[in-house]
Tab-separated table of C-alpha atoms in Angstrom:
chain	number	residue	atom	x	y	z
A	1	UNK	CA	83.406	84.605	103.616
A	2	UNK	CA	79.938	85.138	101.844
A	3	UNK	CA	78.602	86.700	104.881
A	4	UNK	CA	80.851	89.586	104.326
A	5	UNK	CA	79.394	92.522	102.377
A	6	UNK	CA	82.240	93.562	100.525
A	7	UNK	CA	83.855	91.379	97.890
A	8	UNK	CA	88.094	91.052	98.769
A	9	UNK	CA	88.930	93.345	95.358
A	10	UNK	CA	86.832	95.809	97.484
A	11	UNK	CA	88.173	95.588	100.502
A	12	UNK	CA	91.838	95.808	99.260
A	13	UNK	CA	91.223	98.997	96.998
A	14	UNK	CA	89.948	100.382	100.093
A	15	UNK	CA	92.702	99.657	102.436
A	16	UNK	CA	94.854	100.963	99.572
A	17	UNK	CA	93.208	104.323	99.875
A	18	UNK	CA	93.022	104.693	103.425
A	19	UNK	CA	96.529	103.847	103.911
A	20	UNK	CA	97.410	106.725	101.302
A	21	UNK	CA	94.716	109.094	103.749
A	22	UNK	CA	96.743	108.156	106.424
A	23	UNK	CA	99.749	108.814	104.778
A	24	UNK	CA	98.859	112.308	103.369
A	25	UNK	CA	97.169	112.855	106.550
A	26	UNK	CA	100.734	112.849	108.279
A	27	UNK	CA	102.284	114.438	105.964
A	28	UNK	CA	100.026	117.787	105.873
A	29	UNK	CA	99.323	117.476	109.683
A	30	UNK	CA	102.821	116.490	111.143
A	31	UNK	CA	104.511	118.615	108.300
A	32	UNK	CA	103.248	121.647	110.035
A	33	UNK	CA	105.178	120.596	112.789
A	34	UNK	CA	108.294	119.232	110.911
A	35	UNK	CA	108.271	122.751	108.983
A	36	UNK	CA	108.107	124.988	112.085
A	37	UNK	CA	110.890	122.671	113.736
A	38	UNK	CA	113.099	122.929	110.549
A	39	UNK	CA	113.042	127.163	110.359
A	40	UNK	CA	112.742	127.534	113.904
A	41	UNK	CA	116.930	128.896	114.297
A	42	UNK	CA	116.432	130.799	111.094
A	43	UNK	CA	112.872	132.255	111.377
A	44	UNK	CA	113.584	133.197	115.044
A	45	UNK	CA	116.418	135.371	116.187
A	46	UNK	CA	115.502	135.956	119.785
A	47	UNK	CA	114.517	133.328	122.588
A	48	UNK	CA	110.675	135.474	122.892
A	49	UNK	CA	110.824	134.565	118.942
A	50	UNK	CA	111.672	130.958	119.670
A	51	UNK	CA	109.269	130.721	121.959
A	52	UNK	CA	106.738	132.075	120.063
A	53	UNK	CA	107.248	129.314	117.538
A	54	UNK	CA	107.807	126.522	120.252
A	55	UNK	CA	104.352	127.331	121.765
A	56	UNK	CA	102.488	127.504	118.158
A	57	UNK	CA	103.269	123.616	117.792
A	58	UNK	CA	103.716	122.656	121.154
A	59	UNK	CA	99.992	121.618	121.993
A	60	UNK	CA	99.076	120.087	118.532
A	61	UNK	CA	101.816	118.198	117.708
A	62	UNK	CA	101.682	115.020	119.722
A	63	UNK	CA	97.681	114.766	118.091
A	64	UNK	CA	99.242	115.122	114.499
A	65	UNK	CA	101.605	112.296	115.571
A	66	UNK	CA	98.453	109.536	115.566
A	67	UNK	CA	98.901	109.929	111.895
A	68	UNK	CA	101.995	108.180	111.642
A	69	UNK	CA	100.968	105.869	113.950
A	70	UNK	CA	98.051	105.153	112.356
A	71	UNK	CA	99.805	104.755	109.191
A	72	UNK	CA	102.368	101.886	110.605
A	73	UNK	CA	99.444	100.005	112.412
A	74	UNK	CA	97.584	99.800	109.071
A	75	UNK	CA	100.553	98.818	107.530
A	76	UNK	CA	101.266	95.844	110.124
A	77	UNK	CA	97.437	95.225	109.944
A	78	UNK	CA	96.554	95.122	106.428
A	79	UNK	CA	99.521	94.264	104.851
A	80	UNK	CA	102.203	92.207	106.238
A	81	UNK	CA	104.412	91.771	103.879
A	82	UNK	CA	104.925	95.392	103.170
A	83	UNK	CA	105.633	96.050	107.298
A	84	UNK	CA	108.006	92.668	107.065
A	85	UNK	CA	109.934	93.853	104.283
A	86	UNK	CA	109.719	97.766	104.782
A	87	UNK	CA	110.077	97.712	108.556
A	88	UNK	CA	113.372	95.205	108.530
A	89	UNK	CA	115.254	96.319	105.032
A	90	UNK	CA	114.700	100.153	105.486
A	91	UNK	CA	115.255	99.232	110.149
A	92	UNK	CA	118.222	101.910	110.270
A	93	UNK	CA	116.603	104.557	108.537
A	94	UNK	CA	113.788	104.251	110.637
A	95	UNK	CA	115.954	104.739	113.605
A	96	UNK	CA	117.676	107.406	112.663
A	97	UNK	CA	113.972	108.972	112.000
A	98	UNK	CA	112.593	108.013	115.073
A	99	UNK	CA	115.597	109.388	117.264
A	100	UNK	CA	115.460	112.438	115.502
A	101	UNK	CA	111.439	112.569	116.485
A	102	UNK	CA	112.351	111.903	120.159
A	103	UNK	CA	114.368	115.243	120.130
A	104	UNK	CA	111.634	116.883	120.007
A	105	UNK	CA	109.302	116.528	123.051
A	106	UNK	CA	112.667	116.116	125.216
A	107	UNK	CA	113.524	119.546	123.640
A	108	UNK	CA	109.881	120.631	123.960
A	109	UNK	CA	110.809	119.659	128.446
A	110	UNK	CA	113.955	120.529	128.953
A	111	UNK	CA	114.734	123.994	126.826
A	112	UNK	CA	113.183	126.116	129.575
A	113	UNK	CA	114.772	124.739	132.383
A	114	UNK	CA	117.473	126.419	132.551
A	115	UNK	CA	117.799	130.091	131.513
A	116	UNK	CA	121.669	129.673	129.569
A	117	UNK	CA	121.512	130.789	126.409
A	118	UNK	CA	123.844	128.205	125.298
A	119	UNK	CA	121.797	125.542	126.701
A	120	UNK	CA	118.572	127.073	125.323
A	121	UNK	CA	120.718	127.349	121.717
A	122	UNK	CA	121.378	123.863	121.514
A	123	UNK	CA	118.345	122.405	122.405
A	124	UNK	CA	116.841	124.929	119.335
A	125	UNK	CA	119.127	122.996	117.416
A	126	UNK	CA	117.813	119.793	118.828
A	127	UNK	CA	114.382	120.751	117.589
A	128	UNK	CA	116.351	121.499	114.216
A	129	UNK	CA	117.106	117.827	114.006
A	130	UNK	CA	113.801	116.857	115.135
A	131	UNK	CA	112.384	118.614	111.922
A	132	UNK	CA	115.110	118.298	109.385
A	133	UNK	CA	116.086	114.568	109.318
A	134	UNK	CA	112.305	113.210	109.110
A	135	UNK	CA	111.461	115.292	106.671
A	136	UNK	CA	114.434	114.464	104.340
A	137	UNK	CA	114.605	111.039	105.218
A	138	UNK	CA	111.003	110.132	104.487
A	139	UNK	CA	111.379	111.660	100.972
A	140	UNK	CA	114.450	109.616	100.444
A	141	UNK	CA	112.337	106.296	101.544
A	142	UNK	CA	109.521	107.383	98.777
A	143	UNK	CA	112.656	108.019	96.456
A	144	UNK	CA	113.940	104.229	96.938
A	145	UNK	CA	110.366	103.034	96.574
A	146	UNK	CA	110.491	104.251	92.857
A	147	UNK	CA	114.064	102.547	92.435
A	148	UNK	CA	113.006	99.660	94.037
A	149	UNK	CA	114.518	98.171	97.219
A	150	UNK	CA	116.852	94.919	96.792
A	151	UNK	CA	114.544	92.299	98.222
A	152	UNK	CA	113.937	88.776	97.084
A	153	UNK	CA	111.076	86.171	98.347
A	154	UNK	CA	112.242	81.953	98.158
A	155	UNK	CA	109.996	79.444	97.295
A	156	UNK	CA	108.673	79.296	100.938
A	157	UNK	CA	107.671	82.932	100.988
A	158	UNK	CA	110.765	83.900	103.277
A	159	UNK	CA	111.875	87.260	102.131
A	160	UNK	CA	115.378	88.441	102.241
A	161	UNK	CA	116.584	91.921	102.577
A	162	UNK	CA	120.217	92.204	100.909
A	163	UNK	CA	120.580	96.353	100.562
A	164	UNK	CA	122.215	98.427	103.716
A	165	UNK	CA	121.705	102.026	104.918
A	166	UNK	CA	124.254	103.067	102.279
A	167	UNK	CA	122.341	101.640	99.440
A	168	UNK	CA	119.526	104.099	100.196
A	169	UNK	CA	121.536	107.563	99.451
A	170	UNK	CA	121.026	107.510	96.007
A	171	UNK	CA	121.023	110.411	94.054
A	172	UNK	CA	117.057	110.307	92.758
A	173	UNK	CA	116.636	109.229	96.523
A	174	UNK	CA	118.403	112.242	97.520
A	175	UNK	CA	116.171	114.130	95.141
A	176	UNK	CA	113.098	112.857	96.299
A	177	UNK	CA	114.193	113.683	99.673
A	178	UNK	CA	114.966	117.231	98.888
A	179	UNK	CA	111.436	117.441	97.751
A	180	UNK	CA	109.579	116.631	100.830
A	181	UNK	CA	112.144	118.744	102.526
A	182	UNK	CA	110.907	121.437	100.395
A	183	UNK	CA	107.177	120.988	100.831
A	184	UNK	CA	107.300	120.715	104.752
A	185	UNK	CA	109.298	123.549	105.213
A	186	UNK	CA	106.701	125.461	102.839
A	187	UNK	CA	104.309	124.280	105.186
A	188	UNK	CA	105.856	125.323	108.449
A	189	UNK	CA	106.530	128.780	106.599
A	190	UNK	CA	102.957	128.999	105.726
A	191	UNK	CA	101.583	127.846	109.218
A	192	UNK	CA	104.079	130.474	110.862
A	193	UNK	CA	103.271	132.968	108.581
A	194	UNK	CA	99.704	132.474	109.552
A	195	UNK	CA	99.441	132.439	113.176
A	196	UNK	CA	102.669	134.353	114.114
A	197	UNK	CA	102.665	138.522	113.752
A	198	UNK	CA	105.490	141.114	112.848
A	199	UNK	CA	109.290	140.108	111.977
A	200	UNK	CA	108.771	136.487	112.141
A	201	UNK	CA	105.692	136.365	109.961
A	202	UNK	CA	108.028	138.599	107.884
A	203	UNK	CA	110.649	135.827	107.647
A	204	UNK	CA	108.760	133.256	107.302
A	205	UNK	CA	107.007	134.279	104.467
A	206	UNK	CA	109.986	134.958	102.825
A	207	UNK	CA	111.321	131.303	103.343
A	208	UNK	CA	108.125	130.416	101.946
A	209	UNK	CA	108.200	131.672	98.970
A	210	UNK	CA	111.727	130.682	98.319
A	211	UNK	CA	110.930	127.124	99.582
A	212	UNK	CA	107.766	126.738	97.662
A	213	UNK	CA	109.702	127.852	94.188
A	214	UNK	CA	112.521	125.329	94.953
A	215	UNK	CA	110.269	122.758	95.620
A	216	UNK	CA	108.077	123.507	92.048
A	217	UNK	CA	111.068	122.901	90.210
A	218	UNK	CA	112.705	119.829	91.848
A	219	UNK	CA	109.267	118.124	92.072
A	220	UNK	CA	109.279	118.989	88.304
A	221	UNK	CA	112.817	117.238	87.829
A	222	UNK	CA	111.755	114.774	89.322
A	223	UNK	CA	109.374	113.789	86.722
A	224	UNK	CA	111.368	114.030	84.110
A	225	UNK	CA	113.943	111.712	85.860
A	226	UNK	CA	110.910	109.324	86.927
A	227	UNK	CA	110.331	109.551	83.146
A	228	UNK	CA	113.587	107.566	82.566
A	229	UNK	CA	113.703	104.993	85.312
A	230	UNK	CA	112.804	101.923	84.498
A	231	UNK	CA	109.451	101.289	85.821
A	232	UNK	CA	107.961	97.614	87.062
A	233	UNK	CA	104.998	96.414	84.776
A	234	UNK	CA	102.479	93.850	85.751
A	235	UNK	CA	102.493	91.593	82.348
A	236	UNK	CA	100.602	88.932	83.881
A	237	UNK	CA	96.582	88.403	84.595
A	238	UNK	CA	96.103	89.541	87.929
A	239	UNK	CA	93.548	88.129	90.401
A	240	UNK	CA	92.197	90.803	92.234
A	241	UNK	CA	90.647	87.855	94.544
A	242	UNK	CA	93.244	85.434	94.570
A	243	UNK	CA	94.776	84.878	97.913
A	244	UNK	CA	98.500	86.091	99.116
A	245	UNK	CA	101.307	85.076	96.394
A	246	UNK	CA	103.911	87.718	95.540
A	247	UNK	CA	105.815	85.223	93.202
A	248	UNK	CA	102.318	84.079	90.986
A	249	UNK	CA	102.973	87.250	88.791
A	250	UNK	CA	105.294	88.287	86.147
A	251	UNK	CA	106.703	91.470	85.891
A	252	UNK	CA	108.679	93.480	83.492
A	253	UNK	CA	111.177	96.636	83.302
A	254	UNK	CA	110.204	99.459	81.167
A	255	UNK	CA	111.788	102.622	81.015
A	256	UNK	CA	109.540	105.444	81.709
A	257	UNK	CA	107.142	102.501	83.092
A	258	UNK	CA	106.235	104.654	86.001
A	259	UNK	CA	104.017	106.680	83.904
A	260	UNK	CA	102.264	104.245	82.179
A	261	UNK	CA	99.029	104.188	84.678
A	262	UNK	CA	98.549	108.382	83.661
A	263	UNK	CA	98.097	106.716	80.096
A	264	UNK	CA	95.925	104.345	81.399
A	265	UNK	CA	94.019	106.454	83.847
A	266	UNK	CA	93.829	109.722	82.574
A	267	UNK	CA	91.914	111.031	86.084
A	268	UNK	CA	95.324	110.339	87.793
A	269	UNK	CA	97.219	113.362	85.945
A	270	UNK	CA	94.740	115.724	88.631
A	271	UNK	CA	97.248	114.487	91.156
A	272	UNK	CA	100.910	116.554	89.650
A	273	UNK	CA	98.295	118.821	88.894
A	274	UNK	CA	97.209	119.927	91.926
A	275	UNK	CA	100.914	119.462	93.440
A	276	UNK	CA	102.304	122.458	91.001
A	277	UNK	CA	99.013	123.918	91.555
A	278	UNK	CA	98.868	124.237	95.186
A	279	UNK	CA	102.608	125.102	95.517
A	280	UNK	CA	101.930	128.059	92.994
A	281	UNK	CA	98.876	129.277	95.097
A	282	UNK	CA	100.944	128.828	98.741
A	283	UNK	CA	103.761	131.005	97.075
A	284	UNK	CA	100.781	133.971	95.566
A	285	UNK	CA	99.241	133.957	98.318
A	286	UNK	CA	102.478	134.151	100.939
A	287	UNK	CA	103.392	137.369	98.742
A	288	UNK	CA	99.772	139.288	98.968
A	289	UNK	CA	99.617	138.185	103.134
A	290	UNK	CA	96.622	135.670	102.294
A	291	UNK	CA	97.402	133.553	104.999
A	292	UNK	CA	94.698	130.814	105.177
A	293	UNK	CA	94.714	130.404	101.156
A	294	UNK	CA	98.407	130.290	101.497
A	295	UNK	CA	98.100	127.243	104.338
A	296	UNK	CA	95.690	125.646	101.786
A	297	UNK	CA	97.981	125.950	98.834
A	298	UNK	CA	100.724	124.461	100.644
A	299	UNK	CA	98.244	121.915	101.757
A	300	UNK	CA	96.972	121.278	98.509
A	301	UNK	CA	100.628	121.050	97.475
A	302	UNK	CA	101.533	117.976	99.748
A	303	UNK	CA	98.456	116.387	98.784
A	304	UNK	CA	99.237	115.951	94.996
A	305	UNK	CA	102.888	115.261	95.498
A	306	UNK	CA	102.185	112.436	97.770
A	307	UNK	CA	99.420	111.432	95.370
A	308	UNK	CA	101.706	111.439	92.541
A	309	UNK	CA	103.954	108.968	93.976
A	310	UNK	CA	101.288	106.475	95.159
A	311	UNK	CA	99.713	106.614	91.661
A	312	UNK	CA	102.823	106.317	89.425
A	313	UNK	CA	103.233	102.725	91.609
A	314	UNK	CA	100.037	101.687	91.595
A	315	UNK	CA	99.423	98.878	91.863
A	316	UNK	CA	103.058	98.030	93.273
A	317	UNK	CA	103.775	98.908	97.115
A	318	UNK	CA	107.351	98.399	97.187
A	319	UNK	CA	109.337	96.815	93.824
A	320	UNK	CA	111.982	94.751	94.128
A	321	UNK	CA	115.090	95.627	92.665
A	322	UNK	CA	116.328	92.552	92.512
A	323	UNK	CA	113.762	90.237	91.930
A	324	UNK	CA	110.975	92.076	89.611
A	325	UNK	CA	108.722	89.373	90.093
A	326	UNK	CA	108.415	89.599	93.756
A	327	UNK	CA	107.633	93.229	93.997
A	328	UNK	CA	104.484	93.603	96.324
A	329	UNK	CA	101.129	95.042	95.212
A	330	UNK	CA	98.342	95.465	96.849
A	331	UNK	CA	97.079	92.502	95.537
A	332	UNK	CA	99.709	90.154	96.809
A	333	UNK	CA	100.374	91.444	100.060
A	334	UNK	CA	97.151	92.447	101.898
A	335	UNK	CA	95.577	90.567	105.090
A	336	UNK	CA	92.912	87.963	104.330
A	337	UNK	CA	89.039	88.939	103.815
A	338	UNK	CA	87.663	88.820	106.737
A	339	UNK	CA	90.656	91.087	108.926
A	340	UNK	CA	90.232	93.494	106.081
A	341	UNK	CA	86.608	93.653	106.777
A	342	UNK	CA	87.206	93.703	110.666
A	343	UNK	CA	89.858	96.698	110.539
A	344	UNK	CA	87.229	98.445	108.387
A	345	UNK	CA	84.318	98.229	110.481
A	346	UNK	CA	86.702	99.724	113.268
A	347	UNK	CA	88.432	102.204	111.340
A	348	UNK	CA	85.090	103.299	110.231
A	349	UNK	CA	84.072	103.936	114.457
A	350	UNK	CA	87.944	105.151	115.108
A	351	UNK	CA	89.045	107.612	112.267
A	352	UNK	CA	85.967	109.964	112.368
A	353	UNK	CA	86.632	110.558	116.129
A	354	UNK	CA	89.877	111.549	115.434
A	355	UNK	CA	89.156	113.632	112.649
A	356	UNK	CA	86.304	115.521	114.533
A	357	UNK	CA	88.855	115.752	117.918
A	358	UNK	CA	91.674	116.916	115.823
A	359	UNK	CA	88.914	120.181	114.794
A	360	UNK	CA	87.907	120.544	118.169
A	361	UNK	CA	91.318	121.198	118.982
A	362	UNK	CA	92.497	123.241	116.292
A	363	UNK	CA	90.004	125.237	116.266
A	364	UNK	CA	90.747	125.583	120.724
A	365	UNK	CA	94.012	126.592	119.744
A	366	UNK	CA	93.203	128.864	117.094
A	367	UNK	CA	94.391	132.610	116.899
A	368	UNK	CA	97.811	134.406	116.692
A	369	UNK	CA	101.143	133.117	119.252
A	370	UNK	CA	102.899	136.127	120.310
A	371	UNK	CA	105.152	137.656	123.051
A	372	UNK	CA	102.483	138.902	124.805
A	373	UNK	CA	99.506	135.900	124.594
A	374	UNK	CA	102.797	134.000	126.336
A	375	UNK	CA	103.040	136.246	129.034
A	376	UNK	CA	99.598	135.272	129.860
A	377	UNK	CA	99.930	131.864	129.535
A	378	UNK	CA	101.675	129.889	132.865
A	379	UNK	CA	102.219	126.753	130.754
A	380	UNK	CA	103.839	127.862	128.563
A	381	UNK	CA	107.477	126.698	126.799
């Protein structure tokens, strides 16, 4: 391994970041998306204003996907442990996710078939789904993060998943859930607002606001009730080089030990800063019709509420609720040296192509949706 320029420490801190990029990156880029699907039967009254909306996501949204994608491979990749125990204990939530996401290219195909308005109605609804659920669900995952999930690891590193769907709906879950409901709705009210003209920019602004303001305040109860969960505490030396061994540490319950690392690392208190921050801006700037600062705001927004909940863990990936000590960090659960190194180098090739190809088409697609760009359009939805 001395042939490898970066030291392991390094090469885990960095996977740690990129796999919070990639997880922010979804969130801002497939929340536009999730937003517009969520407000699409209340935003839009007519089928021209469904439409409208349809056709504003419609060609971005299977790039923005990659994200999530992304996000999963690196989680597989980089650290097993974390996709073993995440992908199998939390299996039916992700199903219920991912049948909610295939609702929406089949209702992206098959609304326009037919021209019913019931059948166009319920595939709206569809798309509803398709927006709603993810959004709620994934905030309820990040919710049972904090709690912990009930997971233990035997002395011959099997891990065992004892919670069920159930478990997961609990009220902070349900809380945090509400949350990212709230922030990807404000962002598919500010990415409407922004690209769409007349009544449905009208709307949409206004759910924006309103969205934006609910979300401020439950991301700020939140914290408080963060403030008395217990949180998991590493109370043992830890390694940063030593190889995979969830069960080699010790850790203990405090309460309010969630906010322990803004004590320690003063820099990290930027991140609730900007959240309240950007969510203030997105609902300013939705009021005075600044619709790029208000996209950024809302942006901005998602950024530092993701960020909070990334840093209040740190260094933990996933606690265990029932077995402290077993809770995975990015310490104890990463890949070895050298397929650290290798996913880096290709990362490093991969992720600026899809950064600069994601521009290039954004900026292709750029410009207000309305009725009459639609009319002129033969592929359209």
């Amino acid at each position: 391994m001395s042939s490898i320029p970066l030291d392991y420490e390094t090469l885990r801190l960095i996977w740690w970041l990129l796999l919070g990029v990639l997880l922010i990156g979804f969130a801002i880029m497939g929340g536009r998306d999730l937003g517009v699907g969520t407000l699409l039967p209340f935003v839009a009254r007519t089928d021209d204003e469904r439409r409208v909306l349809l056709n504003l996501v419609g060609p971005t949204w299977e790039g923005n996907q990659v994200w999530l994608v992304l996000g999963g491979g690196a989680i597989f990749a980089a650290f097993p442990p974390l996709y073993a125990v995440s992908f199998s204990g939390f299996y039916l939530a992700m199903i219920v996710i991912l049948l909610a996401l295939i609702l929406r290219p089949v209702g992206f195909k098959f609304r326009g078939k037919v021209s019913d308005t019931r059948w166009r109605a319920t595939w709206d609804w569809a798309l509803f789904i398709g927006g709603f659920v993810p959004s709620l669900i994934m905030g309820v995952a990040v919710g049972n993060v904090l709690l912990g999930a009930p997971f233990h690891i035997d002395d011959t590193m099997r891990i065992f998943y004892t919670g069920n769907f159930f478990q997961l709906l609990m009220p902070f879950a349900l809380l945090a859930g509400l949350v990212s409901l709230g922030m990807i709705v404000t962002q598919g009210a500010t990415v409407i607002a922004g690209r769409t003209e007349g009544p449905i920019a009208a709307r949409a602004r206004t759910y924006g606001i309103w969205a934006g303001l609910v979300t401020i305040v439950l991301f700020a109860l939140a914290g408080v009730w963060v403030a008395a969960l217990n949180g998991h505490v590493v109370t043992s030396v830890i390694d940063p080089n030593a190889p995979i061994n969830p069960l080699a540490k010790t850790v203990d319950l405090v309460p309010g030990g969630w906010l322990s690392n803004y004590a320690t690392y003063p820099w990290m208190m930027a991140a609730p800063i900007i959240a309240f921050a950007g969510l203030l801006v997105a609902v300013i700037s939705l009021r005075g019709g600044l619709k790029l600062v208000a996209l950024l705001g809302s942006s901005a927004g998602i950024f530092g509420i993701v960020s909070t909940a990334g840093l209040s863990i740190y260094p933990f990936f996933l606690p265990s609720s029932t077995m402290p000590n077993a809770g995975l960090t990015l310490w104890d659960a990463s890949s070895s040296h050298l397929t650290l190194f290798i996913m880096l180098l290709a990362t490093a090739f991969f992720l600026p192509i899809i950064v600069l190809y994601t521009g290039f088409v954004f900026r292709v697609m750029r410009g207000p949706v309305t009725s009459d760009s639609l009319g002129k359009n033969p592929n359209a939805y």
